[in-house]
């Protein structure tokens, strides 16, 4: 299967993860992960607290070096080739949990920075695009606000505007609904669906929010903290209907599965 | 029927123990139970359990109980623990409904947290011997130094990239940093260097007056300030003000994932964040030092004029004769090196360690301490080198 470090995957596969093991020092967190993410799908990484889903996300965006295994973005090797990794980084956008807007810059500067650094656009053109991106996330008019002047939900949407500044091919969301009220969380889910439909981006979401998972996921990967690996992959509704794994059922039913089994 | 009042000291809380032929030991709980009054002891009851007439079971009577909180729960849990040891049954029927629920929760948690291997291995207490502690310290020290060297390497590479025009650093960030560590530091640098000048003058004056050589105060202050004190005091002020700010800023940015956000955007944080801070401080330190030198000498002159009766004119004439260009330049070179050390300590500590709010606090402290230690060590080394070079 391996040829010259490249891999032969199906055309529809956008991201391929092979034999990936993750951990810090001597502590192993996840091992033997093998899965691929299709172009244009919404792929959810789910699991309970401490299952390593955030670590997996950090590995996919290059913030954690894997103990073993490889990650490919299309033909580009993300794990071993530094130059190829840089090319990948140009094409991804990440929305962090708290938005992670740079606090010393205004919202417009935050969204404009990637444009200023990686394109040849002039200041006026950047300003124009920034307004467009902010309008997409419902923050038009907040250009000159600093992050600490915005609410948590607005900061998150600002972070999203920054993540989509360069029209990325892959968008990552780290716990998008955390810290949001149910309505805002729902709006963010809708926004994710919109972005997929309009940008055609591949979207990877790390979450444990069931409502979100059922609303947006094309496929979901379940991480089992005890076996330290992925134990299921599929559409959440199908997983719920077909899976016999008690831990997955427990997760997908919010613990109700335990009661079902207790009943005769 | 025997009645023992076990505890009635805390004004309204009471425990009474009654022996009842059919019921066993009846523990009557009365009054108001408030945790603010401390936990009641169970000793009185334990004594009763050791008697020959050991009861078969314990029952509770709470008819006189007015109100209760965790203190009652703690008392009952203790009592149950003791009774288990002695093989005595405890009937909780008589307890308030809420307390019974709490008891169930406590007991079920004890079952749930039955040690499984994972948690035990993680939480085993580690008491290293002296030798192990020395070893661990040495390893920690080694790790710190390798991390420092790594950071110096990264900064050097970033500088090389900057010289080649490939680094991602915004000019506007540099301007902000320069402003932060120059114009905004002028007030405190003025005050401290003026005062240090006056202190040096007073110190020198006392000695020099004995020889009637007070005019040489100008030499003492001028040379002292130009060669060492100007650079040193500026450096210590900047370590406490700017070095600490660097560590705190960068540390907080790490906590808020702002540095991760730069990295996943393909912008190297060292180039984007560290370079402007470094350059600003290293360029501004000699300028601040020059300013501090001047104000220090003004401080000396004011003492000379006010206390020793030496005119400004004579003082500055004497100073100009005493302070050589070599001394001035030596001081400026020192200031530049101190600037490098302060920026290094601040940025390195900001990037190092874990990303938590507690870690930001200790990083800030460490940045200031490191910077001051390095400055003093460097000052000693300079004295040695300058002596050899005869500057």
PDB file of N, CA, C and O in Angstrom, chain A residues 26-68:
ATOM      1  N   UNK A  26       5.091   9.177  28.961  1.00  0.00           N
ATOM      2  CA  UNK A  26       4.868   7.736  29.022  1.00  0.00           C
ATOM      3  C   UNK A  26       3.385   7.391  29.085  1.00  0.00           C
ATOM      4  O   UNK A  26       3.012   6.225  29.111  1.00  0.00           O
ATOM      5  N   UNK A  27       2.549   8.427  29.140  1.00  0.00           N
ATOM      6  CA  UNK A  27       1.121   8.159  29.287  1.00  0.00           C
ATOM      7  C   UNK A  27       0.484   8.038  27.907  1.00  0.00           C
ATOM      8  O   UNK A  27       0.427   8.995  27.154  1.00  0.00           O
ATOM      9  N   UNK A  28       0.025   6.826  27.599  1.00  0.00           N
ATOM     10  CA  UNK A  28      -0.624   6.586  26.314  1.00  0.00           C
ATOM     11  C   UNK A  28      -2.081   7.024  26.411  1.00  0.00           C
ATOM     12  O   UNK A  28      -2.770   6.710  27.373  1.00  0.00           O
ATOM     13  N   UNK A  29      -2.545   7.775  25.417  1.00  0.00           N
ATOM     14  CA  UNK A  29      -3.931   8.244  25.466  1.00  0.00           C
ATOM     15  C   UNK A  29      -4.782   7.535  24.423  1.00  0.00           C
ATOM     16  O   UNK A  29      -5.878   7.073  24.703  1.00  0.00           O
ATOM     17  N   UNK A  30      -4.277   7.431  23.219  1.00  0.00           N
ATOM     18  CA  UNK A  30      -5.016   6.743  22.156  1.00  0.00           C
ATOM     19  C   UNK A  30      -4.021   5.910  21.358  1.00  0.00           C
ATOM     20  O   UNK A  30      -2.874   6.311  21.183  1.00  0.00           O
ATOM     21  N   UNK A  31      -4.479   4.760  20.867  1.00  0.00           N
ATOM     22  CA  UNK A  31      -3.564   3.943  20.080  1.00  0.00           C
ATOM     23  C   UNK A  31      -4.267   3.317  18.884  1.00  0.00           C
ATOM     24  O   UNK A  31      -5.485   3.151  18.872  1.00  0.00           O
ATOM     25  N   UNK A  32      -3.478   2.979  17.890  1.00  0.00           N
ATOM     26  CA  UNK A  32      -3.954   2.268  16.696  1.00  0.00           C
ATOM     27  C   UNK A  32      -5.201   2.873  16.082  1.00  0.00           C
ATOM     28  O   UNK A  32      -6.170   2.178  15.820  1.00  0.00           O
ATOM     29  N   UNK A  33      -5.169   4.170  15.867  1.00  0.00           N
ATOM     30  CA  UNK A  33      -6.317   4.786  15.217  1.00  0.00           C
ATOM     31  C   UNK A  33      -6.156   4.657  13.711  1.00  0.00           C
ATOM     32  O   UNK A  33      -5.111   4.981  13.156  1.00  0.00           O
ATOM     33  N   UNK A  34      -7.179   4.154  13.059  1.00  0.00           N
ATOM     34  CA  UNK A  34      -7.189   4.043  11.603  1.00  0.00           C
ATOM     35  C   UNK A  34      -8.545   4.497  11.110  1.00  0.00           C
ATOM     36  O   UNK A  34      -9.544   3.842  11.371  1.00  0.00           O
ATOM     37  N   UNK A  35      -8.587   5.622  10.448  1.00  0.00           N
ATOM     38  CA  UNK A  35      -9.859   6.042   9.853  1.00  0.00           C
ATOM     39  C   UNK A  35      -9.567   7.065   8.774  1.00  0.00           C
ATOM     40  O   UNK A  35      -8.456   7.592   8.669  1.00  0.00           O
ATOM     41  N   UNK A  36     -10.565   7.283   7.922  1.00  0.00           N
ATOM     42  CA  UNK A  36     -10.377   8.347   6.938  1.00  0.00           C
ATOM     43  C   UNK A  36     -11.613   9.230   6.936  1.00  0.00           C
ATOM     44  O   UNK A  36     -12.718   8.784   7.255  1.00  0.00           O
ATOM     45  N   UNK A  37     -11.381  10.488   6.609  1.00  0.00           N
ATOM     46  CA  UNK A  37     -12.463  11.469   6.609  1.00  0.00           C
ATOM     47  C   UNK A  37     -12.705  11.854   5.156  1.00  0.00           C
ATOM     48  O   UNK A  37     -11.767  12.169   4.430  1.00  0.00           O
ATOM     49  N   UNK A  38     -13.972  11.779   4.729  1.00  0.00           N
ATOM     50  CA  UNK A  38     -14.267  12.017   3.317  1.00  0.00           C
ATOM     51  C   UNK A  38     -14.344  13.501   3.011  1.00  0.00           C
ATOM     52  O   UNK A  38     -14.705  14.303   3.871  1.00  0.00           O
ATOM     53  N   UNK A  39     -14.067  13.838   1.774  1.00  0.00           N
ATOM     54  CA  UNK A  39     -14.131  15.223   1.337  1.00  0.00           C
ATOM     55  C   UNK A  39     -15.557  15.742   1.481  1.00  0.00           C
ATOM     56  O   UNK A  39     -16.502  15.124   1.031  1.00  0.00           O
ATOM     57  N   UNK A  40     -15.702  16.854   2.155  1.00  0.00           N
ATOM     58  CA  UNK A  40     -16.998  17.505   2.235  1.00  0.00           C
ATOM     59  C   UNK A  40     -17.955  16.953   3.282  1.00  0.00           C
ATOM     60  O   UNK A  40     -19.095  17.379   3.369  1.00  0.00           O
ATOM     61  N   UNK A  41     -17.498  16.034   4.109  1.00  0.00           N
ATOM     62  CA  UNK A  41     -18.429  15.512   5.112  1.00  0.00           C
ATOM     63  C   UNK A  41     -18.251  16.240   6.450  1.00  0.00           C
ATOM     64  O   UNK A  41     -17.242  16.904   6.679  1.00  0.00           O
ATOM     65  N   UNK A  42     -19.262  16.101   7.291  1.00  0.00           N
ATOM     66  CA  UNK A  42     -19.136  16.603   8.657  1.00  0.00           C
ATOM     67  C   UNK A  42     -18.830  15.399   9.534  1.00  0.00           C
ATOM     68  O   UNK A  42     -19.655  14.502   9.679  1.00  0.00           O
ATOM     69  N   UNK A  43     -17.629  15.397  10.061  1.00  0.00           N
ATOM     70  CA  UNK A  43     -17.115  14.242  10.780  1.00  0.00           C
ATOM     71  C   UNK A  43     -17.008  14.618  12.251  1.00  0.00           C
ATOM     72  O   UNK A  43     -16.327  15.572  12.607  1.00  0.00           O
ATOM     73  N   UNK A  44     -17.712  13.876  13.078  1.00  0.00           N
ATOM     74  CA  UNK A  44     -17.710  14.212  14.505  1.00  0.00           C
ATOM     75  C   UNK A  44     -16.817  13.228  15.258  1.00  0.00           C
ATOM     76  O   UNK A  44     -16.901  12.025  15.047  1.00  0.00           O
ATOM     77  N   UNK A  45     -15.949  13.762  16.095  1.00  0.00           N
ATOM     78  CA  UNK A  45     -15.165  12.918  17.003  1.00  0.00           C
ATOM     79  C   UNK A  45     -15.834  13.037  18.358  1.00  0.00           C
ATOM     80  O   UNK A  45     -15.915  14.124  18.926  1.00  0.00           O
ATOM     81  N   UNK A  46     -16.391  11.920  18.848  1.00  0.00           N
ATOM     82  CA  UNK A  46     -17.152  12.007  20.092  1.00  0.00           C
ATOM     83  C   UNK A  46     -16.604  11.028  21.123  1.00  0.00           C
ATOM     84  O   UNK A  46     -15.893  10.096  20.799  1.00  0.00           O
ATOM     85  N   UNK A  47     -16.968  11.260  22.341  1.00  0.00           N
ATOM     86  CA  UNK A  47     -16.497  10.414  23.428  1.00  0.00           C
ATOM     87  C   UNK A  47     -16.657  11.174  24.716  1.00  0.00           C
ATOM     88  O   UNK A  47     -16.825  12.388  24.706  1.00  0.00           O
ATOM     89  N   UNK A  48     -16.603  10.454  25.827  1.00  0.00           N
ATOM     90  CA  UNK A  48     -16.786  11.104  27.120  1.00  0.00           C
ATOM     91  C   UNK A  48     -15.591  11.958  27.462  1.00  0.00           C
ATOM     92  O   UNK A  48     -14.604  12.004  26.724  1.00  0.00           O
ATOM     93  N   UNK A  49     -15.686  12.633  28.610  1.00  0.00           N
ATOM     94  CA  UNK A  49     -14.549  13.426  29.054  1.00  0.00           C
ATOM     95  C   UNK A  49     -13.377  12.487  29.307  1.00  0.00           C
ATOM     96  O   UNK A  49     -13.557  11.409  29.853  1.00  0.00           O
ATOM     97  N   UNK A  50     -12.200  12.904  28.897  1.00  0.00           N
ATOM     98  CA  UNK A  50     -11.014  12.093  29.129  1.00  0.00           C
ATOM     99  C   UNK A  50     -10.822  10.979  28.131  1.00  0.00           C
ATOM    100  O   UNK A  50      -9.966  10.120  28.301  1.00  0.00           O
ATOM    101  N   UNK A  51     -11.622  10.976  27.040  1.00  0.00           N
ATOM    102  CA  UNK A  51     -11.458   9.906  26.062  1.00  0.00           C
ATOM    103  C   UNK A  51     -10.364  10.239  25.050  1.00  0.00           C
ATOM    104  O   UNK A  51     -10.010   9.426  24.225  1.00  0.00           O
ATOM    105  N   UNK A  52      -9.831  11.443  25.113  1.00  0.00           N
ATOM    106  CA  UNK A  52      -8.723  11.802  24.228  1.00  0.00           C
ATOM    107  C   UNK A  52      -9.162  12.477  22.948  1.00  0.00           C
ATOM    108  O   UNK A  52      -8.379  12.614  22.027  1.00  0.00           O
ATOM    109  N   UNK A  53     -10.436  12.944  22.910  1.00  0.00           N
ATOM    110  CA  UNK A  53     -10.882  13.542  21.644  1.00  0.00           C
ATOM    111  C   UNK A  53     -10.189  14.868  21.361  1.00  0.00           C
ATOM    112  O   UNK A  53      -9.853  15.152  20.216  1.00  0.00           O
ATOM    113  N   UNK A  54      -9.921  15.649  22.414  1.00  0.00           N
ATOM    114  CA  UNK A  54      -9.211  16.902  22.186  1.00  0.00           C
ATOM    115  C   UNK A  54      -7.771  16.639  21.743  1.00  0.00           C
ATOM    116  O   UNK A  54      -7.237  17.355  20.899  1.00  0.00           O
ATOM    117  N   UNK A  55      -7.151  15.610  22.340  1.00  0.00           N
ATOM    118  CA  UNK A  55      -5.790  15.267  21.944  1.00  0.00           C
ATOM    119  C   UNK A  55      -5.755  14.863  20.478  1.00  0.00           C
ATOM    120  O   UNK A  55      -4.846  15.253  19.740  1.00  0.00           O
ATOM    121  N   UNK A  56      -6.756  14.099  20.052  1.00  0.00           N
ATOM    122  CA  UNK A  56      -6.815  13.691  18.651  1.00  0.00           C
ATOM    123  C   UNK A  56      -6.939  14.918  17.755  1.00  0.00           C
ATOM    124  O   UNK A  56      -6.255  15.035  16.734  1.00  0.00           O
ATOM    125  N   UNK A  57      -7.784  15.847  18.163  1.00  0.00           N
ATOM    126  CA  UNK A  57      -7.928  17.078  17.372  1.00  0.00           C
ATOM    127  C   UNK A  57      -6.597  17.817  17.295  1.00  0.00           C
ATOM    128  O   UNK A  57      -6.166  18.250  16.225  1.00  0.00           O
ATOM    129  N   UNK A  58      -5.925  17.940  18.450  1.00  0.00           N
ATOM    130  CA  UNK A  58      -4.648  18.661  18.470  1.00  0.00           C
ATOM    131  C   UNK A  58      -3.611  17.974  17.590  1.00  0.00           C
ATOM    132  O   UNK A  58      -2.761  18.631  17.006  1.00  0.00           O
ATOM    133  N   UNK A  59      -3.693  16.651  17.506  1.00  0.00           N
ATOM    134  CA  UNK A  59      -2.763  15.936  16.624  1.00  0.00           C
ATOM    135  C   UNK A  59      -3.102  16.223  15.160  1.00  0.00           C
ATOM    136  O   UNK A  59      -2.211  16.418  14.332  1.00  0.00           O
ATOM    137  N   UNK A  60      -4.405  16.284  14.857  1.00  0.00           N
ATOM    138  CA  UNK A  60      -4.815  16.518  13.466  1.00  0.00           C
ATOM    139  C   UNK A  60      -4.420  17.907  12.979  1.00  0.00           C
ATOM    140  O   UNK A  60      -4.257  18.127  11.783  1.00  0.00           O
ATOM    141  N   UNK A  61      -4.270  18.861  13.910  1.00  0.00           N
ATOM    142  CA  UNK A  61      -3.879  20.209  13.490  1.00  0.00           C
ATOM    143  C   UNK A  61      -2.427  20.501  13.839  1.00  0.00           C
ATOM    144  O   UNK A  61      -1.981  21.634  13.741  1.00  0.00           O
ATOM    145  N   UNK A  62      -1.690  19.479  14.273  1.00  0.00           N
ATOM    146  CA  UNK A  62      -0.246  19.639  14.419  1.00  0.00           C
ATOM    147  C   UNK A  62       0.219  20.250  15.725  1.00  0.00           C
ATOM    148  O   UNK A  62       1.348  20.684  15.828  1.00  0.00           O
ATOM    149  N   UNK A  63      -0.641  20.284  16.749  1.00  0.00           N
ATOM    150  CA  UNK A  63      -0.207  20.838  18.026  1.00  0.00           C
ATOM    151  C   UNK A  63       0.335  19.756  18.947  1.00  0.00           C
ATOM    152  O   UNK A  63       0.964  20.047  19.953  1.00  0.00           O
ATOM    153  N   UNK A  64       0.071  18.501  18.609  1.00  0.00           N
ATOM    154  CA  UNK A  64       0.601  17.376  19.382  1.00  0.00           C
ATOM    155  C   UNK A  64       1.299  16.460  18.389  1.00  0.00           C
ATOM    156  O   UNK A  64       0.727  16.125  17.353  1.00  0.00           O
ATOM    157  N   UNK A  65       2.534  16.090  18.691  1.00  0.00           N
ATOM    158  CA  UNK A  65       3.232  15.169  17.794  1.00  0.00           C
ATOM    159  C   UNK A  65       2.847  13.741  18.167  1.00  0.00           C
ATOM    160  O   UNK A  65       2.902  13.374  19.338  1.00  0.00           O
ATOM    161  N   UNK A  66       2.446  12.930  17.191  1.00  0.00           N
ATOM    162  CA  UNK A  66       2.046  11.563  17.511  1.00  0.00           C
ATOM    163  C   UNK A  66       3.238  10.714  17.963  1.00  0.00           C
ATOM    164  O   UNK A  66       4.373  10.980  17.569  1.00  0.00           O
ATOM    165  N   UNK A  67       2.949   9.718  18.809  1.00  0.00           N
ATOM    166  CA  UNK A  67       3.992   8.778  19.219  1.00  0.00           C
ATOM    167  C   UNK A  67       4.323   7.852  18.053  1.00  0.00           C
ATOM    168  O   UNK A  67       5.451   7.412  17.885  1.00  0.00           O
ATOM    169  N   UNK A  68       3.290   7.531  17.272  1.00  0.00           N
ATOM    170  CA  UNK A  68       3.495   6.667  16.110  1.00  0.00           C
ATOM    171  C   UNK A  68       2.369   6.922  15.133  1.00  0.00           C
ATOM    172  O   UNK A  68       1.327   7.462  15.496  1.00  0.00           O
TER     173      UNK A  68
END
